[in-house]
mmCIF file of C-alpha atoms (C1' of nucleotides) in Angstrom:
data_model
loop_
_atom_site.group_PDB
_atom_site.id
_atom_site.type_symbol
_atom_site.label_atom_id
_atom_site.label_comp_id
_atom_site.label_asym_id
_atom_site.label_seq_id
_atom_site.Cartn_x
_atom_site.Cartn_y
_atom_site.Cartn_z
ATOM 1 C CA UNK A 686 -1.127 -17.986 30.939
ATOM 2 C CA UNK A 687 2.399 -19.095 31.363
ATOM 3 C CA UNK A 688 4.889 -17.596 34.158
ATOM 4 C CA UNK A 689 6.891 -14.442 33.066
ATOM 5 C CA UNK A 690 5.300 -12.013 31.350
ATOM 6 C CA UNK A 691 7.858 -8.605 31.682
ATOM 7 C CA UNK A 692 5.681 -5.669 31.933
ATOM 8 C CA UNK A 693 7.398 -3.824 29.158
ATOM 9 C CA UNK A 694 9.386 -4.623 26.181
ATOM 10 C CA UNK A 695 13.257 -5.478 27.053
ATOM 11 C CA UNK A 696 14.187 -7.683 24.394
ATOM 12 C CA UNK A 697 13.973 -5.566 21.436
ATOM 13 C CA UNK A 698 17.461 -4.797 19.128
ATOM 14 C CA UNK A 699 18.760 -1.096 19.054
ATOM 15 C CA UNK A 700 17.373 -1.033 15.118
ATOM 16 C CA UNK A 701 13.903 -2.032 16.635
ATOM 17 C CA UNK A 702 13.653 0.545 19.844
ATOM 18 C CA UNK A 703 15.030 3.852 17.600
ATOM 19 C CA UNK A 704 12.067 2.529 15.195
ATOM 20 C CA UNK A 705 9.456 2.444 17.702
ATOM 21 C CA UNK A 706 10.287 5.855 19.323
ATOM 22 C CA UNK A 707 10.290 8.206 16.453
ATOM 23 C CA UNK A 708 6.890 6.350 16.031
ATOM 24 C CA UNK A 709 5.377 6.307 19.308
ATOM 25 C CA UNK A 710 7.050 10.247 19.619
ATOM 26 C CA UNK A 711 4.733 10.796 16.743
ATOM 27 C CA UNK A 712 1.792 10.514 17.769
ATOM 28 C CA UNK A 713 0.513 10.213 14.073
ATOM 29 C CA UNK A 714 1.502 7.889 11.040
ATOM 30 C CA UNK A 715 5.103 7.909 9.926
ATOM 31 C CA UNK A 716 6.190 6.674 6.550
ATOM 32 C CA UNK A 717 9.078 4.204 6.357
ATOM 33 C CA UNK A 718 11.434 7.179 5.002
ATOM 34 C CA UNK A 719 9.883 9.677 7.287
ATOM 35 C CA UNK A 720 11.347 6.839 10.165
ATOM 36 C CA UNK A 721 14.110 7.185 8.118
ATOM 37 C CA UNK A 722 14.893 10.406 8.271
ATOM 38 C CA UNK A 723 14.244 10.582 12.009
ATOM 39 C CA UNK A 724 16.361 8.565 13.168
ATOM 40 C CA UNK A 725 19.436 8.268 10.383
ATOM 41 C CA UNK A 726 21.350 10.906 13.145
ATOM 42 C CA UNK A 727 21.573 7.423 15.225
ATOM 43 C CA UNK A 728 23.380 5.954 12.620
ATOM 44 C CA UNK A 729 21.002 4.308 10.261
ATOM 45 C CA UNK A 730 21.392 4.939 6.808
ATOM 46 C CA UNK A 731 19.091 2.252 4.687
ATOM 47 C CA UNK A 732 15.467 1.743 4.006
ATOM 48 C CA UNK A 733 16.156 -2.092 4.327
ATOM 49 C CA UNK A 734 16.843 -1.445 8.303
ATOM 50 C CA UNK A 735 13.689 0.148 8.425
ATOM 51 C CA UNK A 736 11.662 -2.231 7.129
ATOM 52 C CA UNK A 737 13.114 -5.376 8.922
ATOM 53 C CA UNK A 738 12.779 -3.166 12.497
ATOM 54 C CA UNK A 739 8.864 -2.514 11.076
ATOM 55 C CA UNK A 740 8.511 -6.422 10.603
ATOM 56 C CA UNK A 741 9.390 -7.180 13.818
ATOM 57 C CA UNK A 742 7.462 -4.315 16.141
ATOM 58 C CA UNK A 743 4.316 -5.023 13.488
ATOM 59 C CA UNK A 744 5.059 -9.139 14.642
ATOM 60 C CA UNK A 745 5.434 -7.857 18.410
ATOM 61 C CA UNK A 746 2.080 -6.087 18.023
ATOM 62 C CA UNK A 747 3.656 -2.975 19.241
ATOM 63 C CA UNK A 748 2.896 -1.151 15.718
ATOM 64 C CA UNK A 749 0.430 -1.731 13.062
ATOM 65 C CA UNK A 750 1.019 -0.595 9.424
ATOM 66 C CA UNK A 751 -1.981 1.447 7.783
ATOM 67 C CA UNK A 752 -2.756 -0.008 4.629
ATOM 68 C CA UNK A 753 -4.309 3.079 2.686
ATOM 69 C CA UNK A 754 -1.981 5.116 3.919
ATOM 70 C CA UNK A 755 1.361 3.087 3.216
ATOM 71 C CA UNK A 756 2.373 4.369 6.821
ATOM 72 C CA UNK A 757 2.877 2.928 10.015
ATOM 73 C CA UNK A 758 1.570 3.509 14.303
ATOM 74 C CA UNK A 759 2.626 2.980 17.756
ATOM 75 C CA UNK A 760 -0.112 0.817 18.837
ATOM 76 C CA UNK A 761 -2.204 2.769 21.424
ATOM 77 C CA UNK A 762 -2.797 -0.045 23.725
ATOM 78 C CA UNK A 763 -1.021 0.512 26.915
ATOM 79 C CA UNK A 764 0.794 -2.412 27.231
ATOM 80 C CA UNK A 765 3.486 -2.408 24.769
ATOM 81 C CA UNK A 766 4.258 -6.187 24.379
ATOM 82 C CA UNK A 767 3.067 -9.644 24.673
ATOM 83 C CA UNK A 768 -0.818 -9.897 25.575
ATOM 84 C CA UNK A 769 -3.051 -10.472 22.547
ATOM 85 C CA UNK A 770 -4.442 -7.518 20.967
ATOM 86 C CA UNK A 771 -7.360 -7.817 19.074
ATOM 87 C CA UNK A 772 -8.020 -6.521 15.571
ATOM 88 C CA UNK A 773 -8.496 -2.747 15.563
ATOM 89 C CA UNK A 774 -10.203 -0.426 12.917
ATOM 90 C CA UNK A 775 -8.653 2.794 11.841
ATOM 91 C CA UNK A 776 -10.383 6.042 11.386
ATOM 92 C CA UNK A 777 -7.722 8.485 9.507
ATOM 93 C CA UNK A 778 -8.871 12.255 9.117
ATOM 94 C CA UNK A 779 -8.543 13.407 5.789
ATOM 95 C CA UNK A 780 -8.098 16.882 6.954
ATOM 96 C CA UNK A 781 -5.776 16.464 9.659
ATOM 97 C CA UNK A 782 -4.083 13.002 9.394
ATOM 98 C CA UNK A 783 -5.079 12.082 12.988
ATOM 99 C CA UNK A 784 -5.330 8.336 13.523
ATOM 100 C CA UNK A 785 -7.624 6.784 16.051
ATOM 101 C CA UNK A 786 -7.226 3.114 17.024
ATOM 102 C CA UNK A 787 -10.719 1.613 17.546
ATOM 103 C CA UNK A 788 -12.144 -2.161 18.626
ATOM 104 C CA UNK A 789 -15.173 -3.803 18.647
ATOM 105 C CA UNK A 790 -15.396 -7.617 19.412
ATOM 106 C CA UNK A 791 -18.592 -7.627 18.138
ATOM 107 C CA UNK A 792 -17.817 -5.960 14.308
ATOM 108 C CA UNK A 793 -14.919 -8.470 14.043
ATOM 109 C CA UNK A 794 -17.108 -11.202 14.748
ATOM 110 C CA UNK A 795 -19.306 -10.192 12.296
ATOM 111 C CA UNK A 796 -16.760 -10.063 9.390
ATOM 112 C CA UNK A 797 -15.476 -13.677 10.848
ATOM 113 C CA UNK A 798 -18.547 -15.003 10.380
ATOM 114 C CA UNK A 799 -19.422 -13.252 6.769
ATOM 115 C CA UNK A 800 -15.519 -14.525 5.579
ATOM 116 C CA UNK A 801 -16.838 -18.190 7.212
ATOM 117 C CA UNK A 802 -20.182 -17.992 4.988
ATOM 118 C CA UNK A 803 -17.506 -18.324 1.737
ATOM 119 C CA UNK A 804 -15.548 -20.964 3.627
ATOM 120 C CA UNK A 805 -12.797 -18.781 4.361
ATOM 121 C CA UNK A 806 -10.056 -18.691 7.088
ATOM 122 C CA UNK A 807 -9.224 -14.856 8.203
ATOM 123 C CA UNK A 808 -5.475 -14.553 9.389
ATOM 124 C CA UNK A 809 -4.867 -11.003 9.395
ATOM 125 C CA UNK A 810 -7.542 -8.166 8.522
ATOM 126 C CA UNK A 811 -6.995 -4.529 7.326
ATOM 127 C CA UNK A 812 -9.952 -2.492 8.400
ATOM 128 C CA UNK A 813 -9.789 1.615 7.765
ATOM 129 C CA UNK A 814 -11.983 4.097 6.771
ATOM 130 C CA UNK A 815 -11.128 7.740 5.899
ATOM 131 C CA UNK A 816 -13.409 10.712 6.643
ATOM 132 C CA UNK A 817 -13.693 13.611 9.144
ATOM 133 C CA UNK A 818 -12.899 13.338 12.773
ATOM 134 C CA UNK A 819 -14.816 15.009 15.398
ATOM 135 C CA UNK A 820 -12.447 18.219 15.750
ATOM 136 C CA UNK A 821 -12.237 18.484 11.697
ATOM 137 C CA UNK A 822 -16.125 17.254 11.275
ATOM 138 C CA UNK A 823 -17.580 20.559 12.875
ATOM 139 C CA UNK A 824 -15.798 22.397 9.797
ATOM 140 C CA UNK B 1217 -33.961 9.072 -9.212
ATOM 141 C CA UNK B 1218 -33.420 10.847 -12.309
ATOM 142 C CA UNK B 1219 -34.068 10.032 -15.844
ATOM 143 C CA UNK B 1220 -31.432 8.530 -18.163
ATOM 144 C CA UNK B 1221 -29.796 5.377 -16.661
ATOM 145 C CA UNK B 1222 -28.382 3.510 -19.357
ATOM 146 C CA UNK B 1223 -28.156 0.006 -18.186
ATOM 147 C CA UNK B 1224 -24.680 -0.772 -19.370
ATOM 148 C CA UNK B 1225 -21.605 1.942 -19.439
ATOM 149 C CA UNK B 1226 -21.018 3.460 -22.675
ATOM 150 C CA UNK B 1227 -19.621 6.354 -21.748
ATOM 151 C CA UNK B 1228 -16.174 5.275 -21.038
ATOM 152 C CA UNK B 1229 -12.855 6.974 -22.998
ATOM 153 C CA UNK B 1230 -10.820 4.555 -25.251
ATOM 154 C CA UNK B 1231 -7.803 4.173 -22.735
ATOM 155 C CA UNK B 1232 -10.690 3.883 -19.770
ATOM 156 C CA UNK B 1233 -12.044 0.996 -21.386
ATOM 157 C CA UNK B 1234 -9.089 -0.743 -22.841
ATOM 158 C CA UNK B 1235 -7.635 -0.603 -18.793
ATOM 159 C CA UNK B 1236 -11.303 -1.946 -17.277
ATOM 160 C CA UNK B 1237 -11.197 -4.895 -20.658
ATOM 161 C CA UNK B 1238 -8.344 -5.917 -18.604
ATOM 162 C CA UNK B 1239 -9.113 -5.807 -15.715
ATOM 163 C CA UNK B 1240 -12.037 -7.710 -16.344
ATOM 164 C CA UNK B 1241 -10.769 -10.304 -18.159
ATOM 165 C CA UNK B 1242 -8.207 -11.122 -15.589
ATOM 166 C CA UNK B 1243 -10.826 -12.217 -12.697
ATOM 167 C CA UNK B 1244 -8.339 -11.313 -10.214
ATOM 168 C CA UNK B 1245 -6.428 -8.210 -8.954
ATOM 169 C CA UNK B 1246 -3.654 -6.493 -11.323
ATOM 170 C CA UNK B 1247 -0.941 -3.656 -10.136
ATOM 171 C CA UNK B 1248 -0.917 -0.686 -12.456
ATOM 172 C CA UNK B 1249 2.248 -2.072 -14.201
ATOM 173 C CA UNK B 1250 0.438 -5.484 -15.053
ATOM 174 C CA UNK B 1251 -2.354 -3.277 -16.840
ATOM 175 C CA UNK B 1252 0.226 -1.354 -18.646
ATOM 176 C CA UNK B 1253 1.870 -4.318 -19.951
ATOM 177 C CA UNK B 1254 -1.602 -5.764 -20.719
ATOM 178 C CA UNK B 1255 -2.702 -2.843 -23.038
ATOM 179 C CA UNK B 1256 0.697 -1.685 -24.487
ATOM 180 C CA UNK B 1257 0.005 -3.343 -27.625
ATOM 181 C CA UNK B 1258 -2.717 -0.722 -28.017
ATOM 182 C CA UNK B 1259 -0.719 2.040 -27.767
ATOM 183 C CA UNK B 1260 -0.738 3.062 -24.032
ATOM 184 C CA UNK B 1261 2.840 3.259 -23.081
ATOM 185 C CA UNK B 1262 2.828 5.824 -19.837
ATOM 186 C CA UNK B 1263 2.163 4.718 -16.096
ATOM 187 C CA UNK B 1264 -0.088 8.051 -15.974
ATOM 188 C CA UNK B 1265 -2.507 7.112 -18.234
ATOM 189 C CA UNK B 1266 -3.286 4.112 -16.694
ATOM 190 C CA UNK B 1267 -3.611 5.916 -13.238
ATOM 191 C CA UNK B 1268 -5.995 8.152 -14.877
ATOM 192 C CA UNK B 1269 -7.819 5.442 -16.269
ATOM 193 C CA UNK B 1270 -8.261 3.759 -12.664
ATOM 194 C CA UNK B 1271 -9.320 6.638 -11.173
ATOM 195 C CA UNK B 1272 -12.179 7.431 -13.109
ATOM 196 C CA UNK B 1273 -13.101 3.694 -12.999
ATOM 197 C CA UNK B 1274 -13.455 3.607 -9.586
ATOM 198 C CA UNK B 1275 -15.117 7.000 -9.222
ATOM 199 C CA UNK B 1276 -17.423 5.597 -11.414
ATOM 200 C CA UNK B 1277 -17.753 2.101 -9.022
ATOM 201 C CA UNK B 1278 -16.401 0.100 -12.078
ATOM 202 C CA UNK B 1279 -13.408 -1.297 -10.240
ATOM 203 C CA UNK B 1280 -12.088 -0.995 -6.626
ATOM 204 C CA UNK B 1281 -8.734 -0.641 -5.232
ATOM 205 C CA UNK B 1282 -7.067 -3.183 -2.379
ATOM 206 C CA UNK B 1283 -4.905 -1.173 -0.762
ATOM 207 C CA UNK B 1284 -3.127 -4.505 1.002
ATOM 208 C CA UNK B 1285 -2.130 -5.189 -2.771
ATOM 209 C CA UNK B 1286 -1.769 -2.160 -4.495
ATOM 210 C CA UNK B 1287 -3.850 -3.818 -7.094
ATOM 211 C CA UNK B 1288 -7.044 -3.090 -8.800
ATOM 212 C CA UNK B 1289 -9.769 -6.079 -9.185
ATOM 213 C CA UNK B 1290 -12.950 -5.347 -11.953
ATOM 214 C CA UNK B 1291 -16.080 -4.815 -9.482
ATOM 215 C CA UNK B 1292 -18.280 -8.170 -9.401
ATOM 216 C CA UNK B 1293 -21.595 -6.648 -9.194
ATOM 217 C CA UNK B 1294 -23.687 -7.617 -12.837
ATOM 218 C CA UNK B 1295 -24.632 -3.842 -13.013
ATOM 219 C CA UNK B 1296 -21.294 -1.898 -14.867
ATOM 220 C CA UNK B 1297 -21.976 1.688 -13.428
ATOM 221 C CA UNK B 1298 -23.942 3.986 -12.155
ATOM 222 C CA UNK B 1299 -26.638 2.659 -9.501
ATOM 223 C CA UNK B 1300 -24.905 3.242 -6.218
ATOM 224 C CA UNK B 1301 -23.049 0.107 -4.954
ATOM 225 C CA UNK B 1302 -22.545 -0.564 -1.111
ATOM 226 C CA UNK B 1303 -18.956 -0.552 0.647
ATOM 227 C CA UNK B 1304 -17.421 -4.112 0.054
ATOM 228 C CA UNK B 1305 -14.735 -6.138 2.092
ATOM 229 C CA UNK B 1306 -12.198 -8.181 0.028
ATOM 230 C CA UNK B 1307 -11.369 -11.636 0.820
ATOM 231 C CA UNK B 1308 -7.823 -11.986 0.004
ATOM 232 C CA UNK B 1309 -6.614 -15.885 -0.419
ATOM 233 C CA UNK B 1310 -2.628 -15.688 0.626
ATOM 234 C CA UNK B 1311 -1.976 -19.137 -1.281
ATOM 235 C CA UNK B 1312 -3.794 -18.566 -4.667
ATOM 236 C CA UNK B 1313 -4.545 -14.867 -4.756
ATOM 237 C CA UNK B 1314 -7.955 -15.434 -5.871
ATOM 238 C CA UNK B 1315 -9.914 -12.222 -4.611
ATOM 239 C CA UNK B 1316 -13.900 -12.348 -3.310
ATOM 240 C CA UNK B 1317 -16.012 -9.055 -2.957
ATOM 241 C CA UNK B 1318 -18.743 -9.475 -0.257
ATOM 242 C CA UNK B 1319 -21.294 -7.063 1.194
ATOM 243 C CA UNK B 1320 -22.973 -6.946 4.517
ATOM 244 C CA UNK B 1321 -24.878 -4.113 5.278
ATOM 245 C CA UNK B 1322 -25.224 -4.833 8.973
ATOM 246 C CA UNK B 1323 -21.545 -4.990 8.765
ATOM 247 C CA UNK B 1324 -20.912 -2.030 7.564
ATOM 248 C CA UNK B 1325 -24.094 -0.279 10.107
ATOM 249 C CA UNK B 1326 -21.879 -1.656 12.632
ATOM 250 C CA UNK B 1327 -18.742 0.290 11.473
ATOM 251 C CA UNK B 1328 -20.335 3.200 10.833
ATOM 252 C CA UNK B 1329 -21.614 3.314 14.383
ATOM 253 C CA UNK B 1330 -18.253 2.737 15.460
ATOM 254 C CA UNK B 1331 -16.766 5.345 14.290
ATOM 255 C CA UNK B 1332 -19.848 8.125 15.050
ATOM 256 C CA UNK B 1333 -19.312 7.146 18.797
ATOM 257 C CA UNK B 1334 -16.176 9.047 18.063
ATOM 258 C CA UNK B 1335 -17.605 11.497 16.531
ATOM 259 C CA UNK B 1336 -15.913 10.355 13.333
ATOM 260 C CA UNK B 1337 -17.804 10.695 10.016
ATOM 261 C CA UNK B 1338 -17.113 7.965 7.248
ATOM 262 C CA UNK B 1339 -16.538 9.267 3.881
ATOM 263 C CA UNK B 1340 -14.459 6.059 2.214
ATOM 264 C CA UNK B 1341 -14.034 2.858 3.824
ATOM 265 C CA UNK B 1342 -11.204 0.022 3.236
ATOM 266 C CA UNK B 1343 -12.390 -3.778 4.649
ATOM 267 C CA UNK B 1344 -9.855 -6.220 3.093
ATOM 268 C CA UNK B 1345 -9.516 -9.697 4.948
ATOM 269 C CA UNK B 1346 -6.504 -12.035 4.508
ATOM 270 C CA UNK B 1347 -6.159 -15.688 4.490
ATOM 271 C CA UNK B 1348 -7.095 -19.139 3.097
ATOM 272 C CA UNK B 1349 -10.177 -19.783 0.504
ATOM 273 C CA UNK B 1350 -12.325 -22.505 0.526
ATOM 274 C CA UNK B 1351 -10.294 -24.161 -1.678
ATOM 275 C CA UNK B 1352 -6.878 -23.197 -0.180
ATOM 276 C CA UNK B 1353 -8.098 -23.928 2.995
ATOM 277 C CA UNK B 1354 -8.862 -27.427 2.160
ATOM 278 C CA UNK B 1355 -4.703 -27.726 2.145
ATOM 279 C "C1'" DT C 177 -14.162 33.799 -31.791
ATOM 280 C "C1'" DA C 178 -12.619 33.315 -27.119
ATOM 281 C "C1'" DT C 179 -12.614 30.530 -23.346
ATOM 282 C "C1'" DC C 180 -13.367 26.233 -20.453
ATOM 283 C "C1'" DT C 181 -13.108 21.714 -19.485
ATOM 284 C "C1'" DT C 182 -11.585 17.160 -20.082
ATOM 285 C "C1'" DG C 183 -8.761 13.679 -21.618
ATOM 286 C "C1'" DC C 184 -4.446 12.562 -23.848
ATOM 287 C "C1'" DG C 185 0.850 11.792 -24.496
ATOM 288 C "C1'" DT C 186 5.308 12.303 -22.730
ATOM 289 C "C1'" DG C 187 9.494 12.688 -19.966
ATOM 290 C "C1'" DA C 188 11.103 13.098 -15.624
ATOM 291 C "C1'" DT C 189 10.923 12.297 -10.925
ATOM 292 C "C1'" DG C 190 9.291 11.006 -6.374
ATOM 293 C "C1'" DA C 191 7.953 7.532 -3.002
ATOM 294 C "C1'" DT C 192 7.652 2.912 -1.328
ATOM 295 C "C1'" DA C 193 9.687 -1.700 -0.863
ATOM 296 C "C1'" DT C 194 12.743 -5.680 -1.672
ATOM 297 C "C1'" DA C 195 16.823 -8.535 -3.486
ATOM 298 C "C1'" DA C 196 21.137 -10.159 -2.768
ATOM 299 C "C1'" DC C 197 25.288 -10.305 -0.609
ATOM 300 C "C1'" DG C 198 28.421 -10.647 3.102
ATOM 301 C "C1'" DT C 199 29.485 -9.816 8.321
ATOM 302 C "C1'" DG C 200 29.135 -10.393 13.205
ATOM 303 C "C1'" DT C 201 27.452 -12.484 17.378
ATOM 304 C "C1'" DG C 202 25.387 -15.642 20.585
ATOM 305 C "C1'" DC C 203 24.011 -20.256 21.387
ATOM 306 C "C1'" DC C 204 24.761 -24.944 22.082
ATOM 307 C "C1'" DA C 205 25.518 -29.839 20.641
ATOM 308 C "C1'" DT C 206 29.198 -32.265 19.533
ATOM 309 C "C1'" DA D 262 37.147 -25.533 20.845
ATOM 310 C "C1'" DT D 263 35.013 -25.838 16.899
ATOM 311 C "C1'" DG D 264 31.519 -26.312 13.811
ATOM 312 C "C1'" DG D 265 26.782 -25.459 12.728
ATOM 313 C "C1'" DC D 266 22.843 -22.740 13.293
ATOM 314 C "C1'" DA D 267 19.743 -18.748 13.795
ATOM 315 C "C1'" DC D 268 19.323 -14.100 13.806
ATOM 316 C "C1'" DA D 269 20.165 -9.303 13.333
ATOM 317 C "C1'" DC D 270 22.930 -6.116 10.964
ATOM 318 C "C1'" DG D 271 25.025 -2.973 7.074
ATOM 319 C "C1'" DT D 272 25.348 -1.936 2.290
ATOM 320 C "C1'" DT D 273 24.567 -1.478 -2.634
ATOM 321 C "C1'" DA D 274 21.594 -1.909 -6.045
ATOM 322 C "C1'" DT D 275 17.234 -2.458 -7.944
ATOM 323 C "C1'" DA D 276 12.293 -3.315 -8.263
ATOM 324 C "C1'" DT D 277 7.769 -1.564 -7.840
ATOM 325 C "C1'" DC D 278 4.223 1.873 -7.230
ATOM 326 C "C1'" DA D 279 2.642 6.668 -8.079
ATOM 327 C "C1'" DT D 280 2.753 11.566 -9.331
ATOM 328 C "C1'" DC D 281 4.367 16.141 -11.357
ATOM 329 C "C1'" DA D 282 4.505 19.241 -14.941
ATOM 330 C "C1'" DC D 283 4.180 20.390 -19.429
ATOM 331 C "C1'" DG D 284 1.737 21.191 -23.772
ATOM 332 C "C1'" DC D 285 -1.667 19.514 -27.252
ATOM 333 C "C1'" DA D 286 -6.335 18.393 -29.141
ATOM 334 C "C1'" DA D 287 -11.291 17.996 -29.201
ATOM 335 C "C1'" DG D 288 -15.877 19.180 -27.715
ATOM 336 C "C1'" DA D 289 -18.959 22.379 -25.131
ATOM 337 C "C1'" DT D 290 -20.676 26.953 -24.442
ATOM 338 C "C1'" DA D 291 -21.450 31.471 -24.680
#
DNA sequence: TATCTTGCGTGATGATATAACGTGTGCCAT
DNA sequence: ATGGCACACGTTATATCATCACGCAAGATA
């Protein structure tokens, strides 16, 4: 670990924060033009400063983008910034749209090690299912 | 286990065939438009009947869907339909775009576990892995 | 026959994402 | 200081992916 590690996240543009809080005011998945619409009163107007704010937080770690969904999330880990995060599963209600952030060390080993069997190299994994959660599960 | 199983799938529509024929001959994933330009010369001219195609392919397992892509690969298994088929995670080589379908059932135990500790239950899952093939990776 | 279901064909539209261009600003080696 | 570089920005236009809504036709079924 190297010296200065800033608790939170100071460096990011003004495109990049107004991004990242209409998503982590959310609480749920946003859609790039839902983003859009949230925060075009700040002066944003295209879909193209959008996206290049959602490359950079999803680089930062401080969102991840939701594959089956075509959406994106505030991270739920605490620390906003810097500090590896490991890969998370996705459970996405069906019913309600809630979106719960899960890891297990042990499951992504496992699908390492079943890529490795075929001789391939993993740099990014997408990992989501879609079902019922707990509140919308008891019907 | 009922009855009738025919071993191979006759029961497929003209368009639903003509879009799997391509699929399958491809050996590798195709967006919706690529189909449609693929079959045109049949007579299929409309994004919607393509999309209606796909769907009832993979309802019946014939084909899957990678979200990370938007694209549509022909399933590997020998077996064309019916006979349920386990959840599969897609290898996805970034340099050649070749696409492997692998199964591990303790894999997918693991998941499934995963998400009942929160109470979650599964009904559709997406495992789709990113990165260099064996041949790729060989640079 | 009357009705249902299922797939089809078509035109229009909605939703998601990127291309291509130029501008501005900070950095810093010359 | 000035020229080159990297990076974010703003804007217009366009590409790509997916669905809506309509009506028609054929086969099942009662």
């Amino acid at each position: 670990m190297s010296a200065q590690e800033e608790p939170s996240a100071p460096d990011l543009t003004r495109n990049q924060s107004l991004v990242f809080a209409a998503l982590d005011r959310a609480e749920g998945p946003m859609s790039a033009y839902a983003i859009l619409d949230a925060v075009r009163d700040e002066g944003i107007r295209a879909p193209q400063q959008i996206y290049r704010a959602l490359d950079k937080l999803i680089e930062l770690g401080m969102i991840h983008r939701l594959e089956s969904l075509n959406a994106f999330v505030a991270c739920c880990h605490p620390h906003p910034h810097a500090h590896q995060h490991a890969v998370a599963a996705f459970s996405i209600c069906e019913r309600c749209g809630k979106v719960g952030e899960m890891t297990d060390e042990g499951l992504i080993d496992r699908l390492k090690r079943l890529a490795a069997a075929d001789g391939f190299q993993i740099r990014a994994t997408t990992l989501e299912v879609r079902g019922l959660c707990a509140d919308c599960g008891r019907t």
